[in-house]
Short mmCIF file of C-alpha atoms in Angstrom, two decimals:
data_model
loop_
_atom_site.label_atom_id
_atom_site.label_comp_id
_atom_site.label_asym_id
_atom_site.label_seq_id
_atom_site.Cartn_x
_atom_site.Cartn_y
_atom_site.Cartn_z
CA MET A 1 79.66 106.56 115.27
CA ARG A 2 81.45 106.97 118.74
CA HIS A 3 84.44 105.13 117.48
CA GLN A 4 84.67 107.65 114.50
CA VAL A 5 84.69 110.56 116.82
CA SER A 6 87.69 108.75 118.87
CA VAL A 7 89.63 108.35 115.84
CA LEU A 8 89.27 111.97 114.71
CA HIS A 9 89.91 113.51 118.09
CA ARG A 10 93.19 111.32 118.72
CA THR A 11 94.38 112.02 115.18
CA GLY A 12 93.37 115.87 115.29
CA ARG A 13 95.33 116.51 118.48
CA ARG A 14 98.51 115.64 116.41
CA SER A 15 97.56 117.58 113.52
CA GLN A 16 98.11 121.43 113.77
CA GLY A 17 95.61 123.71 112.65
CA SER A 18 93.14 120.76 111.83
CA ASP A 19 89.35 121.56 112.73
CA VAL A 20 87.90 118.23 113.91
CA GLU A 21 85.60 119.44 116.54
CA THR A 22 83.00 120.66 114.06
CA PRO A 23 82.75 117.17 112.37
CA CYS A 24 82.81 115.38 115.78
CA THR A 25 79.81 117.74 116.92
CA THR A 26 78.02 116.73 114.02
CA ILE A 27 78.65 112.91 114.36
CA ARG A 28 77.67 113.07 118.11
CA GLN A 29 74.32 114.64 117.24
CA LEU A 30 73.53 112.10 114.62
CA ALA A 31 74.50 109.41 117.09
CA ASP A 32 71.96 111.03 119.39
CA ASP A 33 69.21 111.13 116.61
CA ALA A 34 70.18 107.37 115.78
CA LYS A 35 68.86 106.32 119.31
CA GLN A 36 65.29 107.68 118.23
CA ALA A 37 65.42 106.24 114.94
CA ALA A 38 61.94 104.95 113.78
CA ASP A 39 63.27 102.22 111.70
CA VAL A 40 66.54 100.43 109.98
CA ASP A 41 66.26 102.72 106.85
CA GLU A 42 66.58 105.65 109.04
CA LEU A 43 69.08 104.41 111.09
CA MET A 44 71.28 103.57 108.27
CA GLY A 45 70.63 106.91 106.80
CA LEU A 46 71.92 108.63 109.68
CA GLU A 47 75.16 106.50 109.72
CA GLY A 48 75.75 107.18 106.19
CA ALA A 49 75.43 111.10 106.98
CA ALA A 50 77.95 110.39 109.77
CA SER A 51 80.36 108.60 107.53
CA THR A 52 80.21 111.62 104.95
CA ALA A 53 81.20 113.98 107.68
CA TYR A 54 83.96 111.59 109.13
CA PHE A 55 85.54 110.92 105.95
CA SER A 56 85.51 114.62 104.74
CA CYS A 57 87.51 115.26 107.93
CA LEU A 58 89.78 112.41 107.42
CA SER A 59 90.84 113.83 103.98
CA GLY A 60 92.51 116.55 105.94
CA LEU A 61 94.42 114.66 108.11
CA VAL A 62 96.63 112.86 105.74
CA PRO A 63 99.93 114.35 104.26
CA PRO A 64 99.06 116.91 101.43
CA GLU A 65 100.85 114.63 98.60
CA VAL A 66 98.01 111.99 99.27
CA ALA A 67 95.11 112.98 97.20
CA PHE A 68 92.13 112.00 99.51
CA ASP A 69 89.04 113.68 98.63
CA GLY A 70 86.41 111.68 100.90
CA ARG A 71 85.30 108.25 100.77
CA SER A 72 85.25 106.57 96.94
CA ARG A 73 84.99 102.83 96.16
CA ARG A 74 84.09 100.62 93.17
CA PRO A 75 86.55 101.83 92.20
CA PRO A 76 88.73 103.54 94.68
CA LYS A 77 89.93 106.90 93.24
CA ASP A 78 93.24 107.37 95.15
CA LEU A 79 95.69 105.70 97.57
CA ALA A 80 93.83 106.30 100.84
CA ASN A 81 90.74 105.01 99.44
CA ALA A 82 92.61 101.90 97.66
CA ALA A 83 94.06 101.20 101.18
CA LEU A 84 90.74 101.32 102.90
CA SER A 85 88.89 99.09 100.65
CA TYR A 86 91.62 96.53 100.63
CA ALA A 87 91.99 96.41 104.48
CA TYR A 88 88.06 96.54 104.90
CA ALA A 89 87.84 93.31 102.69
CA ILE A 90 90.48 91.83 104.95
CA LEU A 91 88.46 92.84 107.94
CA LEU A 92 85.28 91.50 106.43
CA ALA A 93 86.78 87.86 105.95
CA GLU A 94 88.01 88.10 109.57
CA CYS A 95 84.54 89.07 110.78
CA THR A 96 82.94 86.26 108.53
CA GLY A 97 85.44 83.65 110.11
CA ALA A 98 84.42 84.92 113.65
CA LEU A 99 80.69 84.57 113.12
CA LEU A 100 81.13 81.04 111.65
CA ALA A 101 83.04 79.94 114.75
CA ALA A 102 80.42 81.26 116.81
CA GLY A 103 77.73 79.12 114.98
CA LEU A 104 76.18 82.17 113.14
CA GLU A 105 75.03 82.64 109.68
CA PRO A 106 77.10 85.51 107.95
CA SER A 107 74.58 86.37 105.27
CA LEU A 108 71.62 86.76 107.68
CA GLY A 109 71.94 90.58 108.85
CA VAL A 110 70.43 92.68 111.45
CA LEU A 111 71.07 96.01 110.16
CA HIS A 112 72.33 95.32 106.78
CA ALA A 113 69.60 93.75 104.64
CA SER A 114 69.97 89.83 104.20
CA THR A 115 71.18 88.65 100.88
CA ASP A 116 73.07 85.65 99.25
CA LYS A 117 75.35 88.05 97.57
CA ARG A 118 76.99 89.46 100.75
CA PRO A 119 77.98 88.41 104.12
CA SER A 120 75.40 90.78 105.64
CA LEU A 121 75.95 89.81 109.31
CA SER A 122 79.57 90.33 108.86
CA LEU A 123 79.14 93.80 107.60
CA ASP A 124 77.13 94.47 110.84
CA LEU A 125 79.84 92.81 112.93
CA MET A 126 82.72 94.90 111.18
CA GLU A 127 81.01 98.14 111.61
CA GLU A 128 82.18 98.90 115.03
CA PHE A 129 85.85 97.61 114.41
CA ARG A 130 86.17 99.66 110.97
CA PRO A 131 87.28 102.79 112.57
CA LEU A 132 89.29 101.05 115.38
CA LEU A 133 91.21 98.54 113.21
CA VAL A 134 91.32 99.87 109.61
CA ASP A 135 90.99 103.44 109.72
CA ARG A 136 93.51 104.08 112.37
CA THR A 137 95.91 101.66 110.69
CA VAL A 138 95.60 103.34 107.16
CA LEU A 139 96.08 106.84 108.82
CA SER A 140 98.96 105.80 110.77
CA LEU A 141 100.64 104.32 107.62
CA LEU A 142 99.85 107.54 105.59
CA ARG A 143 100.92 110.10 108.05
CA SER A 144 104.15 108.15 108.97
CA LYS A 145 104.64 107.97 104.98
CA ARG A 146 105.15 104.16 105.22
CA LEU A 147 102.39 103.98 102.65
CA ARG A 148 103.30 106.39 99.71
CA PRO A 149 101.97 107.28 96.46
CA GLU A 150 104.29 104.95 94.75
CA HIS A 151 102.56 102.03 96.32
CA ALA A 152 99.44 102.56 94.26
CA THR A 153 98.68 101.86 90.42
CA THR A 154 96.05 103.55 88.44
CA SER A 155 94.07 101.07 86.43
CA PRO A 156 94.52 101.04 82.58
CA ASP A 157 91.16 102.90 82.01
CA GLY A 158 92.22 105.56 84.52
CA GLU A 159 89.20 105.09 86.53
CA GLY A 160 90.35 103.41 89.50
CA VAL A 161 93.48 103.15 91.96
CA TRP A 162 94.85 100.25 93.36
CA LEU A 163 97.47 98.96 95.67
CA ASN A 164 100.42 97.25 94.03
CA SER A 165 102.48 94.26 95.64
CA LYS A 166 104.48 96.72 98.00
CA GLY A 167 101.52 98.66 99.06
CA LYS A 168 99.68 95.55 100.01
CA LYS A 169 102.40 94.05 101.93
CA THR A 170 102.83 97.45 103.76
CA LEU A 171 99.19 97.46 104.39
CA VAL A 172 98.99 93.98 105.69
CA ASP A 173 101.86 94.11 107.85
CA GLY A 174 100.45 97.25 109.51
CA TYR A 175 97.05 95.72 109.91
CA GLU A 176 98.41 92.59 111.50
CA ALA A 177 100.32 94.50 113.78
CA THR A 178 97.24 96.41 115.04
CA LEU A 179 95.15 93.00 115.33
CA GLN A 180 98.07 91.58 117.50
CA ARG A 181 97.93 94.40 119.73
CA GLN A 182 96.76 93.47 123.34
CA VAL A 183 93.61 95.51 124.73
CA LYS A 184 92.07 95.73 128.01
CA GLY A 185 88.96 97.33 128.85
CA ALA A 186 87.37 97.62 125.43
CA MET A 187 84.75 94.90 126.27
CA PRO A 188 83.58 94.33 130.16
CA GLY A 189 85.44 91.58 131.61
CA PHE A 190 87.58 90.77 128.62
CA SER A 191 91.06 91.29 127.52
CA GLY A 192 93.35 90.06 124.61
CA THR A 193 94.32 91.06 121.05
CA TRP A 194 92.20 92.74 118.84
CA ARG A 195 91.71 89.67 116.88
CA ARG A 196 90.36 88.08 120.03
CA HIS A 197 87.87 91.05 120.55
CA ILE A 198 86.48 90.35 117.08
CA HIS A 199 85.90 86.76 117.83
CA HIS A 200 84.35 87.70 121.22
CA GLY A 201 82.16 90.23 119.62
CA ALA A 202 80.71 87.64 117.21
CA GLN A 203 80.05 85.65 120.43
CA LEU A 204 78.14 88.68 122.18
CA LEU A 205 76.36 89.73 119.04
CA GLY A 206 75.05 85.87 118.97
CA ARG A 207 73.72 86.32 122.37
CA ALA A 208 71.86 89.42 121.32
CA ILE A 209 70.31 87.73 118.48
CA THR A 210 69.30 84.33 120.49
CA GLU A 211 68.79 85.77 123.85
CA PRO A 212 65.69 88.06 124.49
CA GLY A 213 66.54 90.93 126.67
CA TYR A 214 70.28 90.56 126.19
CA GLU A 215 71.82 94.16 125.71
CA TRP A 216 74.82 94.08 123.34
CA THR A 217 76.92 97.08 123.77
CA GLY A 218 80.08 96.15 121.57
CA ALA A 219 83.72 97.40 122.13
CA SER A 220 84.48 101.02 123.63
CA TRP A 221 87.78 102.68 122.96
CA ARG A 222 89.13 106.23 124.17
#
């Protein structure tokens, strides 16, 4: 949740007239409540409420010609959601590879319920990286108009919107540029590209699972 606040603050500073403080206050309060959550179900409910506030605010930070009315998926309803869904799938695969390299089973989740049908631990790992790597990238591409409405295609039944080949290339290029960026200070005693941070995060998550008393703090970004 703290990364959602960071994304809103950084983007909001460059968006004249955008109110980011109200949703940021809401998300901070939900994050405080999460520390006292009685169980995983309550924690996930608070996370869902924070995401609703977050994406509602993000909708007002993209160019007016980009229709973006909060998060939609299965299918995505607009260009922004199509880009988010596509990039989340790439990040999920990246996290799965990092977990396998760390000797962990991606289907055995900690917060997300374990199931054979999805890599639940990968979803746990990617949660903190989604705002940092995907949301920031998609926002940047939309706001700079490198990703535009003509990069999306509506499905034949009119229900969903998907990236076309040019849109996918634009998004993948932007995502790769983000992951190749050198970062220092996001994790204690560690520096390197964001891609290396994902792999390091998988190793730290493994320690938190296997070593009693080990405190996992994740990445920080300001």
